[in-house]
Short mmCIF file of C-alpha atoms in Angstrom, two decimals:
data_model
loop_
_atom_site.label_atom_id
_atom_site.label_comp_id
_atom_site.label_asym_id
_atom_site.label_seq_id
_atom_site.Cartn_x
_atom_site.Cartn_y
_atom_site.Cartn_z
CA MET A 1 174.58 120.81 86.05
CA PHE A 2 173.83 121.76 89.68
CA ALA A 3 175.06 118.35 90.85
CA SER A 4 178.23 118.79 88.82
CA TRP A 5 178.79 122.21 90.43
CA LEU A 6 178.48 120.74 93.89
CA THR A 7 180.90 117.98 92.90
CA PHE A 8 183.48 120.58 91.85
CA ALA A 9 183.16 122.33 95.19
CA LEU A 10 183.95 119.10 97.08
CA LEU A 11 187.09 118.13 95.08
CA LEU A 12 190.30 119.29 96.82
CA GLY A 13 193.85 118.56 95.63
CA THR A 14 196.05 116.60 98.02
CA PHE A 15 199.69 115.61 98.03
CA CYS A 16 200.85 112.43 96.36
CA ALA A 17 203.90 110.15 96.82
CA GLY A 18 207.49 111.19 96.06
CA PRO A 19 209.05 111.37 92.59
CA SER A 20 209.68 108.27 90.50
CA HIS A 21 212.79 107.15 88.71
CA GLY A 22 212.60 105.88 85.15
CA GLU A 23 209.73 105.50 82.73
CA VAL A 24 206.38 104.39 84.17
CA ASP A 25 203.87 102.68 81.92
CA THR A 26 200.54 104.55 81.86
CA ARG A 27 197.62 102.55 80.52
CA GLU A 28 194.55 103.91 82.36
CA CYS A 29 193.61 107.31 83.77
CA LEU A 30 190.61 108.69 85.58
CA PHE A 31 188.37 110.57 83.13
CA TYR A 32 186.21 113.64 83.75
CA ASN A 33 184.73 116.24 81.40
CA VAL A 34 182.74 119.21 82.65
CA ASN A 35 181.53 119.76 79.07
CA TYR A 36 180.36 116.19 78.62
CA GLU A 37 176.89 117.20 77.42
CA ILE A 38 178.23 119.49 74.69
CA GLU A 39 181.02 117.14 73.60
CA LYS A 40 178.86 114.00 73.80
CA THR A 41 181.19 112.10 76.15
CA ASN A 42 180.78 110.42 79.50
CA GLN A 43 180.95 112.77 82.47
CA SER A 44 183.37 110.59 84.42
CA GLY A 45 184.92 107.16 84.46
CA VAL A 46 188.14 105.48 83.32
CA GLU A 47 189.94 106.23 80.03
CA ARG A 48 192.30 103.75 78.39
CA CYS A 49 195.36 105.46 76.96
CA GLU A 50 195.76 104.31 73.36
CA GLY A 51 198.51 106.49 71.93
CA GLU A 52 201.01 105.58 69.27
CA LYS A 53 203.20 102.58 70.07
CA ASP A 54 206.46 104.52 70.19
CA LYS A 55 205.16 107.35 72.37
CA ARG A 56 204.64 107.61 76.11
CA SER A 57 201.24 108.24 77.67
CA HIS A 58 200.43 110.29 80.76
CA CYS A 59 197.43 111.26 82.88
CA TYR A 60 196.39 114.86 83.44
CA ALA A 61 193.98 117.01 85.42
CA SER A 62 192.85 120.62 85.00
CA TRP A 63 190.85 122.68 87.48
CA ARG A 64 190.01 126.17 88.72
CA ASN A 65 190.41 127.61 92.18
CA ASN A 66 187.61 130.08 92.86
CA SER A 67 188.40 131.61 96.24
CA GLY A 68 189.37 128.26 97.69
CA THR A 69 186.68 126.25 95.93
CA ILE A 70 188.11 123.64 93.56
CA GLU A 71 186.17 123.32 90.29
CA LEU A 72 187.35 120.33 88.25
CA VAL A 73 187.43 120.93 84.45
CA LYS A 74 188.90 117.81 82.82
CA LYS A 75 190.80 114.60 83.54
CA GLY A 76 192.05 111.95 81.16
CA CYS A 77 194.96 110.65 79.09
CA TRP A 78 197.67 113.03 77.83
CA LEU A 79 199.93 112.08 74.92
CA ASP A 80 203.72 112.16 74.87
CA ASP A 81 204.93 115.35 76.63
CA PHE A 82 208.45 115.66 78.07
CA ASN A 83 207.08 117.98 80.80
CA CYS A 84 205.28 114.96 82.24
CA TYR A 85 208.21 112.51 82.19
CA ASP A 86 209.05 110.74 85.47
CA ARG A 87 206.32 112.47 87.48
CA GLN A 88 204.29 110.16 89.69
CA GLU A 89 202.37 112.98 91.31
CA CYS A 90 200.08 115.43 89.53
CA VAL A 91 201.35 118.84 90.64
CA ALA A 92 200.66 122.21 89.00
CA THR A 93 203.60 124.60 89.39
CA GLU A 94 202.44 127.81 87.71
CA GLU A 95 202.11 130.76 90.10
CA ASN A 96 198.48 131.80 89.57
CA PRO A 97 196.95 130.62 86.26
CA GLN A 98 193.29 130.92 85.35
CA VAL A 99 193.15 127.15 84.88
CA PHE A 100 195.54 124.88 86.77
CA PHE A 101 197.07 121.98 84.81
CA CYS A 102 199.19 119.03 85.91
CA CYS A 103 200.29 115.75 84.34
CA CYS A 104 201.95 112.60 85.63
CA GLU A 105 202.91 109.02 84.77
CA GLY A 106 201.39 105.86 86.21
CA ASN A 107 197.92 104.32 86.20
CA PHE A 108 195.30 106.61 87.82
CA CYS A 109 198.02 109.02 88.98
CA ASN A 110 195.58 111.90 88.28
CA GLU A 111 193.24 110.75 91.05
CA ARG A 112 194.87 113.29 93.35
CA PHE A 113 196.18 116.65 92.24
CA THR A 114 197.60 119.70 93.93
CA HIS A 115 199.24 123.08 93.37
CA LEU A 116 202.80 123.78 94.52
CA PRO A 117 203.96 127.06 92.93
CA GLU A 118 207.69 127.46 92.39
CA VAL A 119 208.54 130.45 94.61
CA ASN A 120 211.89 132.06 95.40
CA GLY A 121 211.87 132.42 99.14
CA PRO A 122 209.90 131.47 102.23
CA MET A 123 206.22 132.21 102.45
CA ILE A 124 205.23 134.32 105.46
CA LYS A 125 201.88 133.36 106.92
CA ALA A 126 199.74 136.06 108.45
CA PRO A 127 198.44 135.42 111.99
CA PRO A 128 194.90 134.03 112.08
CA PRO A 129 192.27 136.79 112.49
CA THR A 130 190.29 137.05 115.69
CA PRO A 131 186.65 136.00 115.11
CA THR A 132 184.25 138.97 115.14
CA LEU A 133 180.49 139.29 115.06
CA LEU A 134 180.68 140.21 111.37
CA SER A 135 182.70 137.11 110.50
CA VAL A 136 180.29 134.90 112.44
CA LEU A 137 177.38 136.35 110.47
CA VAL A 138 179.23 135.91 107.18
CA TYR A 139 180.05 132.26 107.89
CA SER A 140 176.47 131.63 108.98
CA LEU A 141 174.91 133.16 105.89
CA LEU A 142 177.51 131.82 103.45
CA PRO A 143 175.86 128.40 102.85
CA VAL A 144 172.48 130.02 102.16
CA THR A 145 174.09 132.56 99.82
CA MET A 146 176.05 129.90 97.95
CA LEU A 147 172.94 127.73 97.55
CA SER A 148 170.97 130.69 96.20
CA MET A 149 173.74 131.53 93.73
CA ALA A 150 173.93 127.91 92.60
CA LEU A 151 170.17 127.84 91.95
CA LEU A 152 170.37 131.13 90.03
CA LEU A 153 173.31 129.81 88.00
CA ALA A 154 171.47 126.59 87.22
CA PHE A 155 168.39 128.56 86.12
CA TRP A 156 170.50 130.89 83.96
CA MET A 157 172.29 127.97 82.29
CA TYR A 158 168.98 126.24 81.65
CA ARG A 159 167.66 129.34 79.91
CA HIS A 160 170.85 129.74 77.88
CA ARG A 161 171.69 126.09 77.27
CA LYS A 162 173.24 125.16 73.93
CA PRO A 163 171.30 122.93 71.54
CA PRO A 164 172.72 119.43 70.88
CA TYR A 165 173.81 120.52 67.42
CA GLY A 166 176.75 122.78 66.84
CA HIS A 167 177.31 125.06 63.90
CA VAL A 168 180.04 125.76 61.42
CA ASP A 169 180.82 129.41 60.77
CA VAL A 170 183.29 129.58 57.93
CA ASN A 171 183.64 133.37 58.23
CA GLU A 172 184.04 133.44 62.01
CA GLU A 173 187.49 134.97 62.29
CA PRO A 174 187.94 138.54 61.00
CA GLY A 175 190.44 138.88 58.22
CA LEU A 176 190.51 135.13 57.49
CA VAL A 177 190.18 134.29 53.83
CA PRO A 178 187.10 132.07 53.41
CA PRO A 179 188.13 128.52 52.57
CA PRO A 180 187.42 127.10 49.12
CA SER A 181 184.26 125.35 50.20
CA PRO A 182 180.62 125.22 49.12
CA LEU A 183 179.56 126.12 52.66
CA VAL A 184 177.59 129.35 52.95
CA GLY A 185 176.70 130.70 56.39
CA LEU A 186 175.92 128.27 59.18
CA LYS A 187 175.21 124.54 58.94
CA PRO A 188 174.30 122.15 61.77
CA LEU A 189 176.99 119.72 62.89
CA GLN A 190 176.74 116.83 65.36
CA LEU A 191 179.64 114.81 66.78
CA LEU A 192 179.00 111.05 66.55
CA GLU A 193 182.04 109.02 67.66
CA ILE A 194 185.77 109.29 68.22
CA LYS A 195 187.68 107.60 65.39
CA ALA A 196 191.30 108.35 66.30
CA ARG A 197 193.57 110.05 68.80
CA GLY A 198 196.82 111.74 67.88
CA ARG A 199 199.53 114.08 69.08
CA PHE A 200 197.39 117.20 68.94
CA GLY A 201 193.94 115.91 69.87
CA CYS A 202 191.23 113.54 68.74
CA VAL A 203 189.35 113.04 65.47
CA TRP A 204 185.57 112.64 65.52
CA LYS A 205 183.21 111.32 62.92
CA ALA A 206 180.46 113.93 62.67
CA GLN A 207 177.36 114.65 60.60
CA MET A 208 176.84 117.98 58.84
CA MET A 209 173.51 118.12 57.06
CA ASN A 210 173.46 114.91 54.98
CA GLU A 211 177.25 114.53 54.84
CA TYR A 212 179.66 112.75 57.16
CA VAL A 213 182.71 114.85 58.01
CA ALA A 214 185.83 114.47 60.16
CA VAL A 215 186.28 116.93 63.04
CA LYS A 216 189.78 117.20 64.47
CA ILE A 217 189.59 118.82 67.91
CA PHE A 218 192.67 120.57 69.30
CA PRO A 219 192.95 121.75 72.92
CA ILE A 220 193.83 125.41 73.38
CA GLN A 221 197.40 124.42 74.30
CA ASP A 222 197.91 123.31 70.67
CA LYS A 223 196.59 126.46 69.03
CA GLN A 224 199.82 126.84 67.02
CA SER A 225 199.32 123.43 65.38
CA TRP A 226 195.66 124.20 64.61
CA THR A 227 196.59 127.57 63.14
CA ASN A 228 199.39 126.08 61.06
CA GLU A 229 197.24 123.27 59.66
CA ARG A 230 194.40 125.68 58.86
CA ASP A 231 196.81 128.06 57.11
CA VAL A 232 198.31 125.21 55.06
CA PHE A 233 194.81 124.14 53.98
CA LEU A 234 194.02 127.75 53.03
CA THR A 235 197.16 128.02 50.90
CA PRO A 236 196.19 128.71 47.28
CA GLY A 237 196.23 125.62 45.09
CA MET A 238 195.73 123.08 47.89
CA LYS A 239 192.82 121.40 46.09
CA HIS A 240 194.02 118.02 44.85
CA GLU A 241 192.38 114.61 44.64
CA ASN A 242 195.14 113.04 46.77
CA LEU A 243 195.16 115.71 49.50
CA LEU A 244 192.57 115.81 52.27
CA ARG A 245 189.66 118.14 51.39
CA TYR A 246 189.32 121.01 53.86
CA ILE A 247 185.84 122.23 54.84
CA ALA A 248 186.13 124.78 57.66
CA ALA A 249 187.81 125.82 60.91
CA GLU A 250 186.00 126.89 64.06
CA LYS A 251 186.62 127.96 67.65
CA ARG A 252 184.43 126.51 70.42
CA GLY A 253 184.14 127.73 74.00
CA THR A 254 185.84 130.69 75.67
CA ASN A 255 189.15 131.51 77.34
CA LEU A 256 191.26 128.51 78.36
CA GLU A 257 188.34 126.09 77.89
CA MET A 258 188.32 126.96 74.19
CA GLU A 259 188.59 124.07 71.72
CA LEU A 260 189.78 124.48 68.16
CA TRP A 261 187.99 122.48 65.48
CA LEU A 262 189.26 121.60 62.02
CA ILE A 263 186.62 120.09 59.74
CA SER A 264 187.50 118.03 56.68
CA GLU A 265 186.09 115.23 54.53
CA PHE A 266 185.55 111.87 56.23
CA HIS A 267 186.91 108.53 54.99
CA GLU A 268 185.25 105.45 56.48
CA ARG A 269 188.23 103.17 55.76
CA GLY A 270 190.39 105.31 58.03
CA SER A 271 194.17 105.42 57.83
CA LEU A 272 196.52 103.21 55.84
CA THR A 273 197.88 101.88 59.16
CA ASP A 274 194.42 100.74 60.24
CA TYR A 275 193.70 99.16 56.87
CA LEU A 276 196.96 97.21 56.71
CA LYS A 277 196.46 95.90 60.24
CA GLY A 278 193.25 94.16 59.18
CA ASN A 279 193.82 93.42 55.50
CA VAL A 280 196.34 91.99 53.08
CA ILE A 281 196.49 93.65 49.66
CA SER A 282 196.85 92.42 46.09
CA TRP A 283 199.55 93.60 43.69
CA ILE A 284 197.04 95.82 41.86
CA GLU A 285 195.90 97.37 45.14
CA LEU A 286 199.50 97.96 46.25
CA CYS A 287 200.28 99.79 43.00
CA HIS A 288 197.13 101.91 43.24
CA ILE A 289 197.73 102.96 46.85
CA ALA A 290 201.43 103.61 46.28
CA GLU A 291 200.94 105.57 43.05
CA THR A 292 198.17 107.81 44.39
CA MET A 293 200.14 108.40 47.61
CA ALA A 294 203.23 109.42 45.62
CA CYS A 295 201.05 111.63 43.41
CA GLY A 296 199.71 113.49 46.47
CA LEU A 297 203.15 114.00 47.99
CA ALA A 298 204.60 115.09 44.62
CA TYR A 299 201.89 117.74 44.32
CA LEU A 300 202.46 118.88 47.92
CA HIS A 301 206.21 119.27 47.22
CA GLU A 302 205.68 121.07 43.92
CA ASP A 303 205.76 124.81 43.21
CA VAL A 304 202.57 125.34 41.17
CA PRO A 305 202.16 128.56 39.15
CA ARG A 306 198.98 130.60 39.25
CA TYR A 307 196.09 128.57 37.83
CA LYS A 308 192.45 129.51 37.28
CA GLY A 309 192.66 132.54 39.54
CA GLU A 310 194.33 130.59 42.34
CA GLY A 311 197.93 130.41 43.39
CA PRO A 312 200.76 130.33 43.02
CA LYS A 313 201.08 127.34 45.34
CA PRO A 314 204.46 127.13 47.15
CA ALA A 315 206.37 123.91 47.82
CA ILE A 316 205.24 122.37 51.12
CA ALA A 317 207.13 119.83 53.24
CA HIS A 318 204.86 117.55 55.30
CA ARG A 319 207.38 116.74 58.10
CA ASP A 320 205.20 114.00 59.65
CA PHE A 321 204.65 111.66 56.72
CA LYS A 322 203.65 108.16 57.87
CA SER A 323 201.02 105.51 57.16
CA LYS A 324 198.79 106.88 59.93
CA ASN A 325 198.56 110.21 58.09
CA VAL A 326 197.51 108.61 54.80
CA MET A 327 193.72 108.09 54.52
CA LEU A 328 192.04 105.69 52.08
CA ARG A 329 188.92 106.23 50.00
CA THR A 330 186.56 103.29 49.44
CA ASP A 331 188.41 102.48 46.17
CA LEU A 332 191.75 102.55 48.09
CA THR A 333 192.87 105.85 46.60
CA ALA A 334 195.38 107.41 49.01
CA ILE A 335 194.65 110.80 50.60
CA ILE A 336 197.38 112.66 52.51
CA GLY A 337 196.31 114.60 55.62
CA ASP A 338 197.51 116.03 58.97
CA PHE A 339 199.46 119.16 58.05
CA GLY A 340 199.99 120.41 61.61
CA LEU A 341 203.79 120.32 61.23
CA ALA A 342 203.96 121.21 57.53
CA VAL A 343 206.20 124.05 56.35
CA ARG A 344 205.55 126.27 53.32
CA PHE A 345 208.45 127.59 51.26
CA GLU A 346 207.18 130.82 49.70
CA PRO A 347 209.68 132.92 47.70
CA GLY A 348 210.86 135.92 49.69
CA LYS A 349 209.26 134.76 52.95
CA PRO A 350 210.77 132.86 55.89
CA PRO A 351 209.37 129.31 56.12
CA GLY A 352 208.33 129.70 59.76
CA ASP A 353 209.15 127.16 62.47
CA THR A 354 211.72 124.75 61.03
CA HIS A 355 212.79 123.11 64.28
CA GLY A 356 214.68 119.98 63.29
CA GLN A 357 213.50 117.05 65.43
CA VAL A 358 209.77 117.07 64.82
CA GLY A 359 207.47 114.36 63.55
CA THR A 360 207.13 110.75 64.61
CA ARG A 361 210.40 109.29 65.93
CA ARG A 362 210.12 105.95 64.07
CA TYR A 363 209.89 107.71 60.67
CA MET A 364 212.71 110.23 61.25
CA ALA A 365 215.43 110.31 58.59
CA PRO A 366 219.08 109.73 59.65
CA GLU A 367 219.94 113.41 59.36
CA VAL A 368 217.02 114.30 61.64
CA LEU A 369 217.99 111.69 64.25
CA GLU A 370 221.57 112.98 64.43
CA GLY A 371 220.51 116.66 64.32
CA ALA A 372 222.45 117.41 61.14
CA ILE A 373 219.74 119.03 59.00
CA ASN A 374 220.41 121.55 56.29
CA PHE A 375 217.54 123.99 56.87
CA GLN A 376 216.77 124.45 53.18
CA ARG A 377 213.67 123.54 51.19
CA ASP A 378 215.18 120.54 49.41
CA ALA A 379 216.48 119.07 52.69
CA PHE A 380 212.97 119.01 54.17
CA LEU A 381 211.50 117.44 51.03
CA ARG A 382 214.13 114.69 51.18
CA ILE A 383 213.15 113.96 54.79
CA ASP A 384 209.60 113.28 53.56
CA MET A 385 211.00 110.92 50.93
CA TYR A 386 212.83 108.83 53.53
CA ALA A 387 209.51 108.40 55.37
CA MET A 388 207.79 107.48 52.10
CA GLY A 389 210.29 104.65 51.65
CA LEU A 390 209.21 103.23 55.03
CA VAL A 391 205.50 103.51 54.14
CA LEU A 392 206.11 101.74 50.82
CA TRP A 393 207.85 98.97 52.78
CA GLU A 394 204.72 98.65 54.96
CA LEU A 395 202.63 98.19 51.80
CA VAL A 396 204.97 95.55 50.36
CA SER A 397 205.05 93.67 53.69
CA ARG A 398 201.26 93.12 53.48
CA CYS A 399 201.09 92.23 49.78
CA LYS A 400 199.94 88.69 48.95
CA ALA A 401 201.43 88.68 45.44
CA ALA A 402 204.70 87.03 46.52
CA ASP A 403 204.98 83.24 46.69
CA GLY A 404 205.07 82.95 50.46
CA PRO A 405 203.16 83.67 53.67
CA VAL A 406 202.16 87.24 54.54
CA ASP A 407 203.28 88.18 58.04
CA GLU A 408 201.18 90.13 60.52
CA TYR A 409 201.37 93.90 60.11
CA MET A 410 204.40 95.48 61.75
CA LEU A 411 205.60 99.06 61.89
CA PRO A 412 208.97 99.90 60.34
CA PHE A 413 211.82 98.75 62.66
CA GLU A 414 209.34 97.03 65.00
CA GLU A 415 211.08 93.70 64.42
CA GLU A 416 214.52 95.22 65.07
CA ILE A 417 213.85 97.47 68.11
CA GLY A 418 210.29 96.78 69.24
CA GLN A 419 207.13 98.85 69.58
CA HIS A 420 208.48 101.64 71.79
CA PRO A 421 211.97 102.57 70.58
CA SER A 422 213.83 105.41 72.24
CA LEU A 423 215.60 108.12 70.28
CA GLU A 424 218.89 106.45 71.22
CA ASP A 425 217.67 103.08 69.86
CA LEU A 426 216.85 104.63 66.49
CA GLN A 427 220.09 106.60 66.36
CA GLU A 428 222.04 103.37 66.92
CA VAL A 429 220.12 101.35 64.32
CA VAL A 430 219.41 103.95 61.62
CA VAL A 431 222.36 106.34 61.88
CA HIS A 432 225.30 104.27 63.16
CA LYS A 433 224.47 100.79 61.82
CA LYS A 434 222.63 102.19 58.77
CA MET A 435 220.01 99.44 59.06
CA ARG A 436 216.66 99.50 57.28
CA PRO A 437 213.60 97.20 57.46
CA VAL A 438 214.35 93.81 55.88
CA PHE A 439 213.19 92.62 52.44
CA LYS A 440 212.05 88.97 52.46
CA ASP A 441 213.56 86.67 49.85
CA CYS A 442 210.16 85.81 48.36
CA TRP A 443 209.51 89.49 47.60
CA LEU A 444 212.64 89.64 45.44
CA LYS A 445 211.45 86.63 43.39
CA HIS A 446 208.36 88.57 42.25
CA PRO A 447 209.34 90.90 39.36
CA GLY A 448 207.01 93.73 40.39
CA LEU A 449 207.88 93.59 44.10
CA GLU A 450 211.59 93.40 43.27
CA ALA A 451 211.35 96.62 41.25
CA MET A 452 209.32 98.19 44.09
CA CYS A 453 212.04 97.22 46.61
CA GLU A 454 214.68 98.87 44.42
CA THR A 455 212.62 102.06 44.45
CA ILE A 456 212.21 101.84 48.23
CA GLU A 457 215.98 101.54 48.70
CA GLU A 458 216.48 104.74 46.69
CA CYS A 459 213.88 106.53 48.83
CA TRP A 460 215.51 105.71 52.19
CA ASP A 461 219.13 106.11 51.01
CA HIS A 462 221.41 107.23 53.85
CA ASP A 463 222.70 110.01 51.57
CA ALA A 464 219.79 112.46 51.51
CA GLU A 465 220.85 113.97 48.17
CA ALA A 466 220.69 110.52 46.53
CA ARG A 467 217.01 109.99 47.37
CA LEU A 468 214.34 109.97 44.69
CA SER A 469 211.81 112.79 44.41
CA ALA A 470 208.11 112.08 44.92
CA GLY A 471 207.43 112.78 41.24
CA CYS A 472 210.04 110.20 40.22
CA VAL A 473 208.53 107.61 42.59
CA GLU A 474 205.10 108.23 41.08
CA GLU A 475 206.49 107.74 37.55
CA ARG A 476 208.38 104.57 38.47
CA ILE A 477 205.38 102.95 40.16
CA SER A 478 203.22 103.84 37.17
CA GLN A 479 205.73 102.18 34.83
CA ILE A 480 206.08 99.09 37.05
CA ARG A 481 202.28 98.78 37.20
CA ARG A 482 201.91 99.03 33.43
CA LEU A 483 204.59 96.43 32.79
CA THR A 484 203.05 93.96 35.24
CA SER A 485 199.38 94.55 34.46
CA PRO A 486 197.83 91.15 33.63
CA PRO A 487 194.89 90.58 31.30
CA THR A 488 193.05 89.13 34.32
CA SER A 489 193.15 90.10 37.98
CA ASP A 490 195.65 87.60 39.39
CA CYS A 491 197.58 86.32 36.37
CA LEU A 492 200.59 88.52 36.95
CA VAL A 493 203.90 86.97 36.11
CA SER A 494 202.88 85.28 32.86
CA MET A 495 202.61 88.56 30.99
CA VAL A 496 205.84 90.05 32.34
CA THR A 497 208.98 89.35 30.39
CA SER A 498 211.23 90.76 33.08
CA VAL A 499 210.58 94.00 34.91
CA THR A 500 214.10 94.08 36.19
CA ASN A 501 215.43 94.39 32.65
CA VAL A 502 213.45 97.58 32.09
CA ASP A 503 215.21 100.89 32.54
CA LEU A 504 213.40 102.71 35.31
CA PRO A 505 213.01 106.49 35.10
CA PRO A 506 216.13 108.31 36.30
CA LYS A 507 216.22 110.23 39.54
CA GLU A 508 215.03 113.80 39.41
CA SER A 509 217.32 116.58 40.56
CA SER A 510 214.51 118.78 41.84
CA ILE A 511 215.23 117.88 45.44
#
């Protein structure tokens, strides 16, 4: 710790090159973490930026200025933030913050950092003071004093060091309703490895007693997202087998170094995106994943009356529904998570922040892309249904039931506009040309997949009011599965007379 303190004192921000023009690809950043012992990371090194394909990556640095001494706090990769666009130099512009922060674009652009406050008028420099006997004594004794203080600080930190295990305090925040969890008091928790990185932070696999859990860590800048996701989890009636199980929320650290932890159940298979990248799926597996996913979203969208002392549960719109936010149990049951952007529609209460263009760009509905949203409950639920249509297409694209080759996994619209589409690209393709991901001919020759494609088309309909509800999708998939269920695992078509001749359930008018 003493060595780290001396390192902070030697790091000074310097000026970088002039501004850039256009998007700069950022793949690697210098990494530093003053809390590396607590957070179980390296102290310094190089971090590879592995954000989502359609989002930009940046580098960042944060530091303190204690009377002219620079104390580095953190360096690393920073996910898509318009404040960092087209900046090749890492420059903090706030007047006098407790912790300085800057971000930039370009490999290792956070190697140098500086502070240039935005001031309105010239700065007047005072004339340099004439050296006096007192100042000479001060400058002579300063190194000895600083060394003594550093030793005292190191001794104090050694005596008050934190153990390698954290704790979970489910009743930490006054006035917060305790979550529906079997936790009582404090339990030890240890971070093991990072499993994913997202818009609002990273997700760790951790161990709590004899149970593996997922710990989503938000920086203090994203407190609103942490608070919103925690509040959604604490909404009455949010216990459901197809929704992520919440365990606890916790604050770590103090002031601007505070981190916000959200603890939930852990699923070793990870997200649906990760699973489809490495695996093809059978028809039975496709039906099971799709049906349980639709069941979870239908429950999320539903107004549930008071039940067993809990509730009533309001309708909730997810607003960032995508395959990356769908987890899989070991039996491939779908679990919906990541409610940081979710909105609750409680009778008599405003829904909160309903800013239109949120979520992941690739999964945005046409009305979101063109900024023509009707800010009502049903409109937000229909936006989720458009995204569900795209996720169902991802499932079908990796199904081996059709008589033909299974292509490598691709995101929706990746074939049409690539891995990093701009907002303008999507507006042109989705809104103006009304294009959707393509159905292969061999899919339409399989009776079950053909019926699934018909359902997908009604989910991503350009007319939002014509889209199916999640409950209707669940019912349709259930019916398709029953009609195509073979007596053995892979003897599918022989039992089916013709799925396409069956009347599918009608659309619901609930959304």
